[in-house]
mmCIF file of C-alpha atoms in Angstrom:
data_model
loop_
_atom_site.group_PDB
_atom_site.id
_atom_site.type_symbol
_atom_site.label_atom_id
_atom_site.label_comp_id
_atom_site.label_asym_id
_atom_site.label_seq_id
_atom_site.Cartn_x
_atom_site.Cartn_y
_atom_site.Cartn_z
ATOM 1 C CA MET A 1 -37.788 51.061 89.981
ATOM 2 C CA THR A 2 -38.516 50.675 86.872
ATOM 3 C CA ASN A 3 -40.723 47.926 85.185
ATOM 4 C CA ASN A 4 -38.113 45.948 83.544
ATOM 5 C CA ASP A 5 -36.820 45.620 86.925
ATOM 6 C CA ILE A 6 -39.949 44.768 88.254
ATOM 7 C CA LEU A 7 -40.720 42.236 85.624
ATOM 8 C CA ARG A 8 -36.837 40.454 86.505
ATOM 9 C CA ARG A 9 -37.737 40.311 89.817
ATOM 10 C CA LEU A 10 -41.288 38.637 89.316
ATOM 11 C CA ARG A 11 -39.835 36.230 87.323
ATOM 12 C CA TYR A 12 -36.872 35.106 88.835
ATOM 13 C CA THR A 13 -38.977 34.950 92.139
ATOM 14 C CA PHE A 14 -41.247 32.916 90.587
ATOM 15 C CA ASP A 15 -39.118 30.558 88.643
ATOM 16 C CA LEU A 16 -40.600 31.913 84.896
ATOM 17 C CA SER A 17 -39.362 30.256 82.195
ATOM 18 C CA ASP A 18 -39.264 32.364 79.015
ATOM 19 C CA ASP A 19 -42.776 30.188 77.616
ATOM 20 C CA GLN A 20 -44.213 30.620 80.621
ATOM 21 C CA MET A 21 -43.581 34.634 80.537
ATOM 22 C CA MET A 22 -45.475 34.395 77.301
ATOM 23 C CA GLU A 23 -48.220 32.330 78.166
ATOM 24 C CA VAL A 24 -48.396 35.438 81.296
ATOM 25 C CA PHE A 25 -48.961 37.755 78.788
ATOM 26 C CA LYS A 26 -51.098 35.432 76.760
ATOM 27 C CA LEU A 27 -53.364 35.247 79.186
ATOM 28 C CA ALA A 28 -54.038 38.761 79.169
ATOM 29 C CA ASP A 29 -54.820 38.700 74.489
ATOM 30 C CA TYR A 30 -50.771 40.437 74.052
ATOM 31 C CA ARG A 31 -48.846 38.133 71.781
ATOM 32 C CA ALA A 32 -45.315 38.927 73.295
ATOM 33 C CA SER A 33 -43.268 36.841 71.330
ATOM 34 C CA ARG A 34 -39.690 35.573 72.817
ATOM 35 C CA ALA A 35 -37.389 38.333 71.229
ATOM 36 C CA MET A 36 -39.715 41.059 72.744
ATOM 37 C CA VAL A 37 -39.609 38.723 76.882
ATOM 38 C CA SER A 38 -35.717 38.737 75.902
ATOM 39 C CA GLU A 39 -35.434 42.249 75.147
ATOM 40 C CA TRP A 40 -36.953 43.624 78.331
ATOM 41 C CA LEU A 41 -35.399 40.942 80.892
ATOM 42 C CA LYS A 42 -31.825 42.140 79.691
ATOM 43 C CA LYS A 43 -29.903 44.815 81.868
ATOM 44 C CA GLU A 44 -29.976 48.738 80.995
ATOM 45 C CA GLU A 45 -26.522 48.578 80.161
ATOM 46 C CA ASP A 46 -27.110 45.969 76.759
ATOM 47 C CA GLU A 47 -27.372 46.922 73.731
ATOM 48 C CA ASP A 48 -30.774 45.181 72.488
ATOM 49 C CA PHE A 49 -32.380 46.437 75.662
ATOM 50 C CA GLN A 50 -36.079 47.374 75.461
ATOM 51 C CA PRO A 51 -37.442 49.187 78.175
ATOM 52 C CA ILE A 52 -41.120 48.145 79.108
ATOM 53 C CA ASP A 53 -43.626 50.728 79.488
ATOM 54 C CA ASP A 54 -46.509 50.563 82.173
ATOM 55 C CA LEU A 55 -49.305 49.299 79.939
ATOM 56 C CA LEU A 56 -47.490 46.281 78.964
ATOM 57 C CA LEU A 57 -46.374 45.471 82.832
ATOM 58 C CA ALA A 58 -49.954 45.930 83.751
ATOM 59 C CA THR A 59 -51.040 43.803 81.020
ATOM 60 C CA PHE A 60 -48.147 40.680 82.454
ATOM 61 C CA LEU A 61 -49.701 41.611 86.023
ATOM 62 C CA ASN A 62 -53.447 41.223 84.606
ATOM 63 C CA GLY A 63 -52.020 37.820 83.653
ATOM 64 C CA PHE A 64 -50.550 37.073 86.086
ATOM 65 C CA ILE A 65 -53.677 36.828 88.116
ATOM 66 C CA THR A 66 -55.225 34.606 85.216
ATOM 67 C CA LYS A 67 -52.756 32.428 85.526
ATOM 68 C CA ASN A 68 -52.891 31.688 89.134
ATOM 69 C CA ARG A 69 -56.561 32.800 90.203
ATOM 70 C CA GLY A 70 -57.948 31.921 86.666
ATOM 71 C CA LYS A 71 -60.070 33.143 83.946
ATOM 72 C CA LYS A 72 -62.764 35.090 85.199
ATOM 73 C CA GLU A 73 -66.291 35.034 83.803
ATOM 74 C CA GLY A 74 -67.151 37.897 81.109
ATOM 75 C CA PRO A 75 -64.949 40.595 79.696
ATOM 76 C CA ALA A 76 -61.221 40.462 80.619
ATOM 77 C CA PRO A 77 -59.510 43.420 82.312
ATOM 78 C CA LYS A 78 -58.453 45.961 80.168
ATOM 79 C CA PRO A 79 -54.891 46.822 80.983
ATOM 80 C CA GLU A 80 -53.972 50.882 82.103
ATOM 81 C CA ARG A 81 -51.764 53.266 80.668
ATOM 82 C CA TYR A 82 -49.761 54.887 83.557
ATOM 83 C CA LEU A 83 -49.320 52.193 86.763
ATOM 84 C CA SER A 84 -48.129 53.309 90.162
ATOM 85 C CA ASN A 85 -46.639 51.625 92.306
ATOM 86 C CA ASN A 86 -50.160 50.900 94.844
ATOM 87 C CA ASP A 87 -51.803 49.600 91.598
ATOM 88 C CA ILE A 88 -48.167 46.391 91.232
ATOM 89 C CA LEU A 89 -49.090 46.070 94.757
ATOM 90 C CA ARG A 90 -52.938 45.733 94.724
ATOM 91 C CA LYS A 91 -52.423 43.533 91.542
ATOM 92 C CA LEU A 92 -50.024 41.042 93.248
ATOM 93 C CA LYS A 93 -52.291 40.753 96.153
ATOM 94 C CA ILE A 94 -54.534 39.703 93.804
ATOM 95 C CA ALA A 95 -52.689 37.094 92.074
ATOM 96 C CA LEU A 96 -51.622 36.101 94.962
ATOM 97 C CA SER A 97 -54.593 35.782 96.653
ATOM 98 C CA PHE A 98 -53.404 37.789 99.328
ATOM 99 C CA GLN A 99 -54.490 38.402 101.979
ATOM 100 C CA SER A 100 -53.328 41.645 105.007
ATOM 101 C CA GLY A 101 -51.596 39.366 106.943
ATOM 102 C CA ASP A 102 -49.208 37.257 104.115
ATOM 103 C CA MET A 103 -49.272 41.146 102.980
ATOM 104 C CA LEU A 104 -47.466 42.065 105.885
ATOM 105 C CA GLN A 105 -45.764 38.374 107.211
ATOM 106 C CA VAL A 106 -44.141 39.314 103.405
ATOM 107 C CA PHE A 107 -42.630 42.305 104.389
ATOM 108 C CA GLN A 108 -41.498 41.098 107.896
ATOM 109 C CA LEU A 109 -39.810 39.014 105.910
ATOM 110 C CA VAL A 110 -37.040 42.006 104.817
ATOM 111 C CA ASP A 111 -37.368 43.393 107.969
ATOM 112 C CA THR A 112 -39.859 46.005 107.159
ATOM 113 C CA LYS A 113 -42.325 48.123 109.932
ATOM 114 C CA LEU A 114 -45.835 48.422 108.516
ATOM 115 C CA SER A 115 -49.177 48.893 110.613
ATOM 116 C CA GLU A 116 -52.650 47.200 108.294
ATOM 117 C CA HIS A 117 -53.238 50.493 108.213
ATOM 118 C CA GLU A 118 -50.825 51.790 106.501
ATOM 119 C CA LEU A 119 -50.930 48.990 104.362
ATOM 120 C CA SER A 120 -54.861 49.095 103.472
ATOM 121 C CA ALA A 121 -53.624 53.286 102.955
ATOM 122 C CA PHE A 122 -51.328 51.620 99.658
ATOM 123 C CA LEU A 123 -54.358 49.346 99.164
ATOM 124 C CA ARG A 124 -56.909 52.608 99.300
ATOM 125 C CA ASN A 125 -57.934 54.255 95.724
ATOM 126 C CA PRO A 126 -56.154 57.006 95.060
ATOM 127 C CA LYS A 127 -59.244 59.287 95.795
ATOM 128 C CA GLN A 128 -59.813 58.331 99.618
ATOM 129 C CA SER A 129 -58.619 60.777 101.499
ATOM 130 C CA GLN A 130 -56.357 57.634 103.481
ATOM 131 C CA PHE A 131 -54.954 56.751 100.595
ATOM 132 C CA ARG A 132 -50.423 57.092 100.797
ATOM 133 C CA LYS A 133 -48.238 56.859 98.028
ATOM 134 C CA MET A 134 -46.020 54.290 97.971
ATOM 135 C CA ASN A 135 -42.556 54.946 96.856
ATOM 136 C CA ASP A 136 -40.192 52.713 95.676
ATOM 137 C CA GLN A 137 -38.201 51.199 98.757
ATOM 138 C CA TYR A 138 -41.696 49.914 100.089
ATOM 139 C CA LEU A 139 -42.066 48.001 96.366
ATOM 140 C CA ARG A 140 -39.043 47.137 96.200
ATOM 141 C CA ASN A 141 -38.996 45.878 99.845
ATOM 142 C CA PHE A 142 -42.370 43.994 99.375
ATOM 143 C CA LEU A 143 -40.711 42.085 95.843
ATOM 144 C CA HIS A 144 -37.551 41.496 98.010
ATOM 145 C CA GLY A 145 -39.603 39.857 100.266
ATOM 146 C CA LEU A 146 -41.641 37.141 97.327
ATOM 147 C CA GLN A 147 -38.522 36.478 96.613
ATOM 148 C CA LEU A 148 -37.358 34.936 100.742
ATOM 149 C CA LYS A 149 -40.733 33.784 100.191
ATOM 150 C CA TYR A 150 -40.910 31.540 97.203
ATOM 151 C CA LYS A 151 -37.371 31.104 96.704
ATOM 152 C CA PRO A 152 -35.834 30.657 99.678
ATOM 153 C CA LYS A 153 -31.856 30.277 99.900
#
C-alpha cells in the first residue's frame, strides 16, 4: 500500500474535510496547505498527484492521535522517518484507543482470521523475538474493517 492510499482511506473512513486534514497536521506541528492536502489525496494517474513520504504520514498519524486523545504533557513526539505497516497499525491503535479485542473485531468485520497472539506479534517491538512483520494485505484489511465499523453503508 502506498502512503497516499492510507491517507485517502483514513480521510474517507473518518469523513475528514480538507480543513480537518490541515488541522490534524497542525496538531503535529506541521503546516499543510489545502493544495498540499489536495495533491496527496489525488490518484496516481492525476498529473497534480504528489506522493506523501513516511515522515509526513507519521506526522499526520501523530496529529490524528492528538486529535482523538488530546495533547499529551511534554514535548510532542517526533515523527518517524521510516514507517512500517506495524508502525501504522500501532499508531491507529493508539489514536482510536483500541484494546486488542477491538482490533480483532475490526479484522473480523472483513473475515480476516487473526489470533490475539498474531496481533500481539504485529504490535511488538521489532527487536523482540516474537515480532512479526505485517504485510500489506493485513493493513489493507484493517483499514477496510475500520471503514465498515465507522462508515457503515
